[in-house]
């Protein structure tokens, strides 16, 4: 694992959250991107070497919609940047972690991503991401 690449935050209203994080961080988001396969619109802010990723559901059955339904808005995941996502997935599986999928998929911000199930990581959804 190289560093904390970003922290994902689930929000109901992306425009309002963009305004709030602009005030909080003192900088504009640098991009918004829809990830169709995950049912989310994302918005990214740079904070030094790391990022904040705001996530808004695009459909009622999006994982983000379900997350907010169950837990309300808030921190959704921590993403670690890795050098070799396939090798890290194998390493984590050997350590007993449960991955949500067997293969990485294309996520936002030009990344290959996969997730460790929160049940195997103290209730925290862990994302691994690798620059494509
Ligand atoms: Zn993420």
PDB file of C-alpha atoms and ligand atoms in Angstrom:
ATOM      1  CA  UNK A   1       0.000   0.000   0.000  1.00  0.00           C
ATOM      2  CA  UNK A   2       1.449   3.355  -1.024  1.00  0.00           C
ATOM      3  CA  UNK A   3      -0.715   5.968   0.711  1.00  0.00           C
ATOM      4  CA  UNK A   4      -4.277   7.003   1.508  1.00  0.00           C
ATOM      5  CA  UNK A   5      -5.371   8.050  -1.974  1.00  0.00           C
ATOM      6  CA  UNK A   6      -8.754   9.411  -0.976  1.00  0.00           C
ATOM      7  CA  UNK A   7     -11.606   9.248   1.494  1.00  0.00           C
ATOM      8  CA  UNK A   8     -15.092   8.686   0.107  1.00  0.00           C
ATOM      9  CA  UNK A   9     -18.060  10.511   1.611  1.00  0.00           C
ATOM     10  CA  UNK A  10     -21.676   9.652   0.782  1.00  0.00           C
ATOM     11  CA  UNK A  11     -23.891  12.708   0.265  1.00  0.00           C
ATOM     12  CA  UNK A  12     -27.534  13.374  -0.625  1.00  0.00           C
ATOM     13  CA  UNK A  13     -27.079  16.685  -2.413  1.00  0.00           C
ATOM     14  CA  UNK A  14     -23.881  16.945  -4.462  1.00  0.00           C
ATOM     15  CA  UNK A  15     -24.189  20.682  -5.214  1.00  0.00           C
ATOM     16  CA  UNK A  16     -24.644  21.526  -1.539  1.00  0.00           C
ATOM     17  CA  UNK A  17     -21.789  19.199  -0.553  1.00  0.00           C
ATOM     18  CA  UNK A  18     -19.538  20.736  -3.230  1.00  0.00           C
ATOM     19  CA  UNK A  19     -20.221  24.169  -1.732  1.00  0.00           C
ATOM     20  CA  UNK A  20     -19.570  22.929   1.782  1.00  0.00           C
ATOM     21  CA  UNK A  21     -16.288  21.184   0.941  1.00  0.00           C
ATOM     22  CA  UNK A  22     -15.163  24.177  -1.097  1.00  0.00           C
ATOM     23  CA  UNK A  23     -15.581  26.285   2.054  1.00  0.00           C
ATOM     24  CA  UNK A  24     -13.987  23.649   4.265  1.00  0.00           C
ATOM     25  CA  UNK A  25     -10.946  22.955   2.100  1.00  0.00           C
ATOM     26  CA  UNK A  26     -10.556  26.404   0.550  1.00  0.00           C
ATOM     27  CA  UNK A  27     -10.412  24.968  -2.950  1.00  0.00           C
ATOM     28  CA  UNK A  28     -12.773  24.057  -5.794  1.00  0.00           C
ATOM     29  CA  UNK A  29     -13.397  20.447  -6.757  1.00  0.00           C
ATOM     30  CA  UNK A  30     -11.304  19.612  -9.815  1.00  0.00           C
ATOM     31  CA  UNK A  31     -13.700  17.207 -11.449  1.00  0.00           C
ATOM     32  CA  UNK A  32     -17.085  15.534 -11.417  1.00  0.00           C
ATOM     33  CA  UNK A  33     -17.493  12.132 -12.978  1.00  0.00           C
ATOM     34  CA  UNK A  34     -20.347   9.652 -13.330  1.00  0.00           C
ATOM     35  CA  UNK A  35     -19.445   5.996 -12.748  1.00  0.00           C
ATOM     36  CA  UNK A  36     -22.373   4.251 -14.396  1.00  0.00           C
ATOM     37  CA  UNK A  37     -21.503   0.742 -13.207  1.00  0.00           C
ATOM     38  CA  UNK A  38     -21.451   1.857  -9.534  1.00  0.00           C
ATOM     39  CA  UNK A  39     -24.524   4.092  -9.838  1.00  0.00           C
ATOM     40  CA  UNK A  40     -22.726   7.191  -8.557  1.00  0.00           C
ATOM     41  CA  UNK A  41     -21.730  10.697  -9.471  1.00  0.00           C
ATOM     42  CA  UNK A  42     -18.382  11.571  -7.897  1.00  0.00           C
ATOM     43  CA  UNK A  43     -16.764  14.894  -7.150  1.00  0.00           C
ATOM     44  CA  UNK A  44     -13.057  15.167  -6.304  1.00  0.00           C
ATOM     45  CA  UNK A  45     -11.138  17.675  -4.186  1.00  0.00           C
ATOM     46  CA  UNK A  46      -7.371  17.682  -3.760  1.00  0.00           C
ATOM     47  CA  UNK A  47      -5.999  17.917  -0.228  1.00  0.00           C
ATOM     48  CA  UNK A  48      -2.219  17.826  -0.440  1.00  0.00           C
ATOM     49  CA  UNK A  49      -1.303  14.351  -1.668  1.00  0.00           C
ATOM     50  CA  UNK A  50      -4.735  12.912  -0.918  1.00  0.00           C
ATOM     51  CA  UNK A  51      -8.255  13.568  -2.116  1.00  0.00           C
ATOM     52  CA  UNK A  52     -11.812  13.759  -0.904  1.00  0.00           C
ATOM     53  CA  UNK A  53     -14.333  11.947  -3.098  1.00  0.00           C
ATOM     54  CA  UNK A  54     -17.959  12.983  -2.662  1.00  0.00           C
ATOM     55  CA  UNK A  55     -20.399  10.292  -3.794  1.00  0.00           C
ATOM     56  CA  UNK A  56     -24.016  10.808  -4.761  1.00  0.00           C
ATOM     57  CA  UNK A  57     -26.327   8.006  -5.898  1.00  0.00           C
ATOM     58  CA  UNK A  58     -27.616   8.208  -9.472  1.00  0.00           C
ATOM     59  CA  UNK A  59     -30.252   5.507  -8.985  1.00  0.00           C
ATOM     60  CA  UNK A  60     -32.437   4.334  -6.107  1.00  0.00           C
ATOM     61  CA  UNK A  61     -30.682   0.945  -5.979  1.00  0.00           C
ATOM     62  CA  UNK A  62     -27.160   2.358  -6.091  1.00  0.00           C
ATOM     63  CA  UNK A  63     -24.930   1.114  -3.226  1.00  0.00           C
ATOM     64  CA  UNK A  64     -24.643   4.756  -2.119  1.00  0.00           C
ATOM     65  CA  UNK A  65     -28.445   5.109  -1.901  1.00  0.00           C
ATOM     66  CA  UNK A  66     -28.550   1.952   0.239  1.00  0.00           C
ATOM     67  CA  UNK A  67     -25.673   3.157   2.412  1.00  0.00           C
ATOM     68  CA  UNK A  68     -27.412   6.486   3.117  1.00  0.00           C
ATOM     69  CA  UNK A  69     -30.711   4.704   3.749  1.00  0.00           C
ATOM     70  CA  UNK A  70     -29.049   2.526   6.402  1.00  0.00           C
ATOM     71  CA  UNK A  71     -26.505   4.858   7.971  1.00  0.00           C
ATOM     72  CA  UNK A  72     -27.229   8.368   6.726  1.00  0.00           C
ATOM     73  CA  UNK A  73     -24.713  10.622   5.035  1.00  0.00           C
ATOM     74  CA  UNK A  74     -21.091  10.293   6.068  1.00  0.00           C
ATOM     75  CA  UNK A  75     -17.802   8.552   5.589  1.00  0.00           C
ATOM     76  CA  UNK A  76     -18.252   5.709   3.122  1.00  0.00           C
ATOM     77  CA  UNK A  77     -14.784   4.310   2.411  1.00  0.00           C
ATOM     78  CA  UNK A  78     -11.031   4.761   2.684  1.00  0.00           C
ATOM     79  CA  UNK A  79      -9.054   4.223  -0.505  1.00  0.00           C
ATOM     80  CA  UNK A  80      -5.438   3.092  -0.519  1.00  0.00           C
ATOM     81  CA  UNK A  81      -3.304   3.490  -3.589  1.00  0.00           C
ATOM     82  CA  UNK A  82      -1.477   0.314  -4.570  1.00  0.00           C
ATOM     83  CA  UNK A  83       1.191  -0.493  -7.130  1.00  0.00           C
ATOM     84  CA  UNK A  84      -0.238  -3.830  -8.277  1.00  0.00           C
ATOM     85  CA  UNK A  85      -3.931  -4.261  -7.506  1.00  0.00           C
ATOM     86  CA  UNK A  86      -3.990  -7.933  -8.565  1.00  0.00           C
ATOM     87  CA  UNK A  87      -1.070  -8.817  -6.291  1.00  0.00           C
ATOM     88  CA  UNK A  88      -2.623  -6.860  -3.377  1.00  0.00           C
ATOM     89  CA  UNK A  89      -5.967  -8.628  -3.848  1.00  0.00           C
ATOM     90  CA  UNK A  90      -4.189 -11.992  -3.705  1.00  0.00           C
ATOM     91  CA  UNK A  91      -2.177 -10.937  -0.667  1.00  0.00           C
ATOM     92  CA  UNK A  92      -5.286  -9.743   1.197  1.00  0.00           C
ATOM     93  CA  UNK A  93      -7.281 -12.876   0.307  1.00  0.00           C
ATOM     94  CA  UNK A  94      -4.435 -14.999   1.696  1.00  0.00           C
ATOM     95  CA  UNK A  95      -4.662 -12.928   4.894  1.00  0.00           C
ATOM     96  CA  UNK A  96      -8.365 -13.798   5.171  1.00  0.00           C
ATOM     97  CA  UNK A  97      -9.914 -10.571   3.897  1.00  0.00           C
ATOM     98  CA  UNK A  98     -13.102 -10.850   1.851  1.00  0.00           C
ATOM     99  CA  UNK A  99     -13.136  -8.936  -1.429  1.00  0.00           C
ATOM    100  CA  UNK A 100     -16.527  -7.737  -2.717  1.00  0.00           C
ATOM    101  CA  UNK A 101     -15.598  -8.856  -6.267  1.00  0.00           C
ATOM    102  CA  UNK A 102     -13.055 -11.276  -7.712  1.00  0.00           C
ATOM    103  CA  UNK A 103     -11.642  -8.838 -10.256  1.00  0.00           C
ATOM    104  CA  UNK A 104     -10.985  -5.096 -10.213  1.00  0.00           C
ATOM    105  CA  UNK A 105     -13.211  -2.775 -12.237  1.00  0.00           C
ATOM    106  CA  UNK A 106     -12.748   0.653 -13.766  1.00  0.00           C
ATOM    107  CA  UNK A 107     -13.622   3.291 -11.186  1.00  0.00           C
ATOM    108  CA  UNK A 108     -13.635   7.074 -11.162  1.00  0.00           C
ATOM    109  CA  UNK A 109     -10.543   9.217 -11.708  1.00  0.00           C
ATOM    110  CA  UNK A 110      -8.866   6.827 -14.174  1.00  0.00           C
ATOM    111  CA  UNK A 111      -8.350   4.044 -11.645  1.00  0.00           C
ATOM    112  CA  UNK A 112      -8.702   0.313 -11.397  1.00  0.00           C
ATOM    113  CA  UNK A 113     -10.528  -0.345  -8.135  1.00  0.00           C
ATOM    114  CA  UNK A 114     -11.645  -3.168  -5.868  1.00  0.00           C
ATOM    115  CA  UNK A 115     -13.110  -3.275  -2.392  1.00  0.00           C
ATOM    116  CA  UNK A 116     -12.530  -5.190   0.825  1.00  0.00           C
ATOM    117  CA  UNK A 117     -15.863  -6.041   2.464  1.00  0.00           C
ATOM    118  CA  UNK A 118     -16.451  -3.992   5.625  1.00  0.00           C
ATOM    119  CA  UNK A 119     -17.316  -7.202   7.504  1.00  0.00           C
ATOM    120  CA  UNK A 120     -13.681  -8.248   7.238  1.00  0.00           C
ATOM    121  CA  UNK A 121     -12.239  -4.799   8.063  1.00  0.00           C
ATOM    122  CA  UNK A 122     -13.787  -3.577  11.337  1.00  0.00           C
ATOM    123  CA  UNK A 123     -16.846  -2.191   9.611  1.00  0.00           C
ATOM    124  CA  UNK A 124     -14.886  -0.004   7.184  1.00  0.00           C
ATOM    125  CA  UNK A 125     -15.216  -0.388   3.416  1.00  0.00           C
ATOM    126  CA  UNK A 126     -11.655  -0.400   2.069  1.00  0.00           C
ATOM    127  CA  UNK A 127     -10.946   0.500  -1.535  1.00  0.00           C
ATOM    128  CA  UNK A 128      -7.743  -0.422  -3.329  1.00  0.00           C
ATOM    129  CA  UNK A 129      -6.979   1.715  -6.340  1.00  0.00           C
ATOM    130  CA  UNK A 130      -4.302   1.731  -8.982  1.00  0.00           C
ATOM    131  CA  UNK A 131      -3.726   4.415 -11.573  1.00  0.00           C
ATOM    132  CA  UNK A 132      -4.443   3.070 -15.054  1.00  0.00           C
TER     133      UNK A 132
HETATM  134 ZN1  LIG B   1     -13.301   5.831  -3.809  1.00  0.00          ZN
END
